[in-house]
Amino acid sequence: MKNIKDILLKHDQAHLLPLLDALQGDELASFVQQVEQIDWDAAELWKHPEDLSGKGRIQPISGLTREVIEQNQQQYIPVGVEAIKSGKIGAVLLAGGQGTRLGFDAPKGAYDIGETHPVYIFERLIANLTEVCRQCECWVPLFVMTSDINDAYTRSFLAQNNYFGYPSSHIRFFKQDMVPVVDFEGKLVLESAAKLAFSPNGNGGWYSSLARSGLLKDFPQIEWLNVFAVDNVLQRIADPVFVGATILSGANCGAKVVRKCQPYEKVGVLCLEDGISSVIEYYEMTDEMANLRDGDGNLAYSFGVILNYLFNLKKLNETAGKHIPIHVVKKKVSIYSNGEIIKPEKENVYKFETLILDMVRLMETCLPFEVLREREFAPIKNKTGVDSVESARELLRLNGVAL
Ligand code: UTP
């Protein structure tokens, strides 16, 4: 107990001492455990945020355009199919996010986008993966990343729906790590009377959490992991063309990309940074970079990432322990104070996240693989408007999915 008090005092969290004195039994034990699990280096980063602006020398990266892919797909497909059949490919579904913009309390994958009958996001993704499994006559191991917040719901939702026809023998769940959120003075805040507010540590923590789970040992043949976001309902997973092209390219990683539709589109683009593959965010680009054209008149920085990456496992293991930047973001989170839950009207806390796009740099070489936006990119971030349930429904219909 004294030890916990010392920890709180050392980290300037004296406001929690009265609560600590008031707690008893299981609540006290649980609170102590919450404090013990805090990564203080991350929780205090708001004081000295990492300098994330310092990019190296940025240059355009060359990649496979749709025309080139079409010309060479007969070469890529057998390589991809062979890798899938021999168990070298695993799929990783990132489903640990909170989907705050969608404003849906349950896990995003459990969102029903159907109109005349239920069509769940998880169902669409599993249907897409199942198509490849049929083509390759084997099941691709599917790892689902959840967080403390949605793990139980996600597992029971998928079990109740019989995993939408996917064999449970080929599905594994693992949880990502949680980090505390702090107010703008750096004070830990409460989510309920005896519980600190934690949030998932961002999608850049997926590999360290997966590796720590030990689940990869269940599928020892895996050499590549295809990591994808829960919210793109047109997502092609373990796509043999993409897999084959990435393997043949000799790169450590492949990234599905869509062509930017205009110079200032708000999407991160693949580039070279000091000669190494990297992603530059739209807000980091100068006007000159945004408008730069290549010899064919296309935007030079136009490969927009859609969160569908194929990572080489050996290279991932080599990068384990290497630093990945922590982003400090302002978020709106309900907090418990003076006996009641307060729903803020504007951002009220700092959240600490690592991002998967920062892993592209660690991989050093990445193949941009262009796909057609209308066929493979229907993200659901918001309820209405851009990247919304509405826009995704329209794209699903265009692709022949009955809603
Ligand atoms: P987003 O960046 O859209 O975050 O996630 P989000 O938390 O789902 O949504 P907002 O920003 O609160 O509205 C992109 C992908 O990364 C996953 C999400 O589940 C989604 O598949 N993700 C994000 C995680 O798995 N863990 C995280 O901590 C954050």
PDB file of N, CA and C in Angstrom, residues 1 5 15-29 31 193-194:
ATOM      1  N   MET A   1       0.838  -1.215   0.000  1.00  0.00           N
ATOM      2  CA  MET A   1       0.000   0.000   0.000  1.00  0.00           C
ATOM      3  C   MET A   1       0.873   1.266   0.000  1.00  0.00           C
ATOM      4  N   LYS A   5       1.249   4.280  -2.819  1.00  0.00           N
ATOM      5  CA  LYS A   5       1.172   5.725  -2.508  1.00  0.00           C
ATOM      6  C   LYS A   5       2.429   6.428  -3.024  1.00  0.00           C
ATOM      7  N   HIS A  15      -3.833  13.493  -6.133  1.00  0.00           N
ATOM      8  CA  HIS A  15      -5.293  13.633  -6.083  1.00  0.00           C
ATOM      9  C   HIS A  15      -5.990  12.277  -5.905  1.00  0.00           C
ATOM     10  N   LEU A  16      -5.256  11.158  -6.154  1.00  0.00           N
ATOM     11  CA  LEU A  16      -5.880   9.835  -6.034  1.00  0.00           C
ATOM     12  C   LEU A  16      -5.705   9.224  -4.636  1.00  0.00           C
ATOM     13  N   LEU A  17      -4.926   9.890  -3.768  1.00  0.00           N
ATOM     14  CA  LEU A  17      -4.669   9.289  -2.442  1.00  0.00           C
ATOM     15  C   LEU A  17      -5.943   9.146  -1.599  1.00  0.00           C
ATOM     16  N   PRO A  18      -6.832  10.155  -1.566  1.00  0.00           N
ATOM     17  CA  PRO A  18      -8.059   9.965  -0.774  1.00  0.00           C
ATOM     18  C   PRO A  18      -8.870   8.758  -1.270  1.00  0.00           C
ATOM     19  N   LEU A  19      -8.906   8.565  -2.579  1.00  0.00           N
ATOM     20  CA  LEU A  19      -9.652   7.421  -3.122  1.00  0.00           C
ATOM     21  C   LEU A  19      -9.009   6.118  -2.652  1.00  0.00           C
ATOM     22  N   LEU A  20      -7.697   6.086  -2.725  1.00  0.00           N
ATOM     23  CA  LEU A  20      -6.960   4.886  -2.307  1.00  0.00           C
ATOM     24  C   LEU A  20      -7.276   4.562  -0.844  1.00  0.00           C
ATOM     25  N   ASP A  21      -7.327   5.595  -0.012  1.00  0.00           N
ATOM     26  CA  ASP A  21      -7.626   5.359   1.411  1.00  0.00           C
ATOM     27  C   ASP A  21      -9.049   4.856   1.608  1.00  0.00           C
ATOM     28  N   ALA A  22      -9.935   5.257   0.716  1.00  0.00           N
ATOM     29  CA  ALA A  22     -11.348   4.894   0.903  1.00  0.00           C
ATOM     30  C   ALA A  22     -11.668   3.486   0.385  1.00  0.00           C
ATOM     31  N   LEU A  23     -10.850   2.985  -0.522  1.00  0.00           N
ATOM     32  CA  LEU A  23     -11.169   1.685  -1.133  1.00  0.00           C
ATOM     33  C   LEU A  23     -10.827   0.520  -0.217  1.00  0.00           C
ATOM     34  N   GLN A  24     -11.576  -0.572  -0.400  1.00  0.00           N
ATOM     35  CA  GLN A  24     -11.337  -1.777   0.415  1.00  0.00           C
ATOM     36  C   GLN A  24     -11.494  -3.025  -0.444  1.00  0.00           C
ATOM     37  N   GLY A  25     -11.005  -4.127   0.085  1.00  0.00           N
ATOM     38  CA  GLY A  25     -11.253  -5.450  -0.507  1.00  0.00           C
ATOM     39  C   GLY A  25     -10.866  -5.540  -1.970  1.00  0.00           C
ATOM     40  N   ASP A  26     -11.783  -6.154  -2.778  1.00  0.00           N
ATOM     41  CA  ASP A  26     -11.510  -6.404  -4.198  1.00  0.00           C
ATOM     42  C   ASP A  26     -11.266  -5.110  -4.969  1.00  0.00           C
ATOM     43  N   GLU A  27     -12.043  -4.085  -4.597  1.00  0.00           N
ATOM     44  CA  GLU A  27     -11.892  -2.801  -5.314  1.00  0.00           C
ATOM     45  C   GLU A  27     -10.497  -2.236  -5.118  1.00  0.00           C
ATOM     46  N   LEU A  28     -10.022  -2.360  -3.892  1.00  0.00           N
ATOM     47  CA  LEU A  28      -8.678  -1.847  -3.591  1.00  0.00           C
ATOM     48  C   LEU A  28      -7.635  -2.667  -4.364  1.00  0.00           C
ATOM     49  N   ALA A  29      -7.789  -3.991  -4.316  1.00  0.00           N
ATOM     50  CA  ALA A  29      -6.820  -4.865  -4.997  1.00  0.00           C
ATOM     51  C   ALA A  29      -6.773  -4.535  -6.490  1.00  0.00           C
ATOM     52  N   PHE A  31      -7.649  -1.711  -7.943  1.00  0.00           N
ATOM     53  CA  PHE A  31      -7.095  -0.379  -8.180  1.00  0.00           C
ATOM     54  C   PHE A  31      -5.559  -0.415  -8.125  1.00  0.00           C
ATOM     55  N   ALA A 193     -16.243   4.768 -10.221  1.00  0.00           N
ATOM     56  CA  ALA A 193     -15.836   5.110  -8.851  1.00  0.00           C
ATOM     57  C   ALA A 193     -14.455   4.577  -8.455  1.00  0.00           C
ATOM     58  N   ALA A 194     -14.127   3.347  -8.862  1.00  0.00           N
ATOM     59  CA  ALA A 194     -12.855   2.776  -8.415  1.00  0.00           C
ATOM     60  C   ALA A 194     -12.009   2.289  -9.578  1.00  0.00           C
TER      61      ALA A 194
END
